[in-house]
């Protein structure tokens, strides 16, 4: 709601087609831009929705989606070097095709290894960096597609292929763990040589869980089990249907619902989806559902999806505009999907020790990194500095708000 990007896609309000979101949709300066403008050295690699890359004081290699296979790195000489090294960009729309498991596994490993080597080389050449932010996306892809070979209880578990691919996820995690160790060792050596302290944060943007059941919200709304009138207007943009839109006059071309009618329909959809129960076992397929104004804050909430849902593991909410059975087995090549809880590890002399208790979220990371850099936190960053991470002496730094980045 503060920066204007809500998903990998945004709707074209004339055609209702999905348009790939890019960095051009971001309406406020990113953290790496703020560091750069303050004269700090910055290295950023593979953060999603950062193409085209920002001109930073250092280097930036954009993450997916890539509307153009060129122009993904800044400065241009960095991209030229990456091309010579055979750097691979992540691609959207991957699928696990039966019989091609080995090829997809090799692609995921190879993309990761090339990114690891590029990150080590770029950071080694720039010991003056104050911020290095590297994202490895291979674990996401490997878990999406290869989970079923690891989980024996999965409905699509294949005992014949499990000996070959059952440890694919574990092997990739081990390689990434070694890569993080190499990056940290290299950064620590640079910091020691310069008499500086090193802060390390290892973070995942979500967890993972197996997908055993599918729920099709649009089909459920078209086939209400309680005799209510069907609702046919809801649409989504991604393969999953956790973000729903309903056309409204003055927004989508040809929409018929007035603002008041739109409000009533949203409330109706929300109550129906929250009340939905799987005939097989009676479970709810969602953990959470709300209207966008109850989730997002900021100047760009009007660009948000109308409704936001969170799937309850092991369900996957499928975006299918057709009229199909609302509940069933997943008809999608993902055998696992995102789960709410991920990991956060902080290491360095400025951090405390032990296990961090209490609630925290991804929106708290940017303010915390601003604090680590010695900056006041811009007003548009919604989260809080995770002061509980820090040693008490470091935590005494004053926390301020800045509104001059508007």
JSON list of C-alpha atoms in Angstrom, two decimals, residues 45 59 61 72-88 114 117-119 121-122 125-126:
[
{"chain": "A", "resi": 45, "resn": "UNK", "atom": "CA", "xyz": [21.29, -9.37, -6.61]},
{"chain": "A", "resi": 59, "resn": "UNK", "atom": "CA", "xyz": [26.05, -2.94, -8.56]},
{"chain": "A", "resi": 61, "resn": "UNK", "atom": "CA", "xyz": [21.36, -7.41, -10.73]},
{"chain": "A", "resi": 72, "resn": "UNK", "atom": "CA", "xyz": [18.89, -6.50, -16.14]},
{"chain": "A", "resi": 73, "resn": "UNK", "atom": "CA", "xyz": [22.08, -5.26, -14.44]},
{"chain": "A", "resi": 74, "resn": "UNK", "atom": "CA", "xyz": [23.63, -1.95, -13.44]},
{"chain": "A", "resi": 75, "resn": "UNK", "atom": "CA", "xyz": [26.11, -0.71, -14.44]},
{"chain": "A", "resi": 76, "resn": "UNK", "atom": "CA", "xyz": [26.08, -2.15, -17.98]},
{"chain": "A", "resi": 77, "resn": "UNK", "atom": "CA", "xyz": [29.60, -3.53, -17.68]},
{"chain": "A", "resi": 78, "resn": "UNK", "atom": "CA", "xyz": [28.36, -5.81, -14.87]},
{"chain": "A", "resi": 79, "resn": "UNK", "atom": "CA", "xyz": [25.77, -7.29, -17.22]},
{"chain": "A", "resi": 80, "resn": "UNK", "atom": "CA", "xyz": [28.40, -7.74, -19.92]},
{"chain": "A", "resi": 81, "resn": "UNK", "atom": "CA", "xyz": [30.58, -9.70, -17.49]},
{"chain": "A", "resi": 82, "resn": "UNK", "atom": "CA", "xyz": [27.63, -11.80, -16.31]},
{"chain": "A", "resi": 83, "resn": "UNK", "atom": "CA", "xyz": [26.82, -12.69, -19.90]},
{"chain": "A", "resi": 84, "resn": "UNK", "atom": "CA", "xyz": [30.40, -13.82, -20.47]},
{"chain": "A", "resi": 85, "resn": "UNK", "atom": "CA", "xyz": [30.10, -16.03, -17.37]},
{"chain": "A", "resi": 86, "resn": "UNK", "atom": "CA", "xyz": [26.82, -17.57, -18.55]},
{"chain": "A", "resi": 87, "resn": "UNK", "atom": "CA", "xyz": [24.68, -16.10, -15.76]},
{"chain": "A", "resi": 88, "resn": "UNK", "atom": "CA", "xyz": [21.11, -17.43, -15.92]},
{"chain": "A", "resi": 114, "resn": "UNK", "atom": "CA", "xyz": [26.07, -19.48, -11.55]},
{"chain": "A", "resi": 117, "resn": "UNK", "atom": "CA", "xyz": [29.73, -17.65, -8.37]},
{"chain": "A", "resi": 118, "resn": "UNK", "atom": "CA", "xyz": [28.61, -14.24, -9.68]},
{"chain": "A", "resi": 119, "resn": "UNK", "atom": "CA", "xyz": [27.75, -13.01, -6.17]},
{"chain": "A", "resi": 121, "resn": "UNK", "atom": "CA", "xyz": [33.00, -12.46, -7.65]},
{"chain": "A", "resi": 122, "resn": "UNK", "atom": "CA", "xyz": [31.07, -9.17, -7.62]},
{"chain": "A", "resi": 125, "resn": "UNK", "atom": "CA", "xyz": [35.79, -7.00, -6.42]},
{"chain": "A", "resi": 126, "resn": "UNK", "atom": "CA", "xyz": [34.07, -4.42, -4.20]}
]
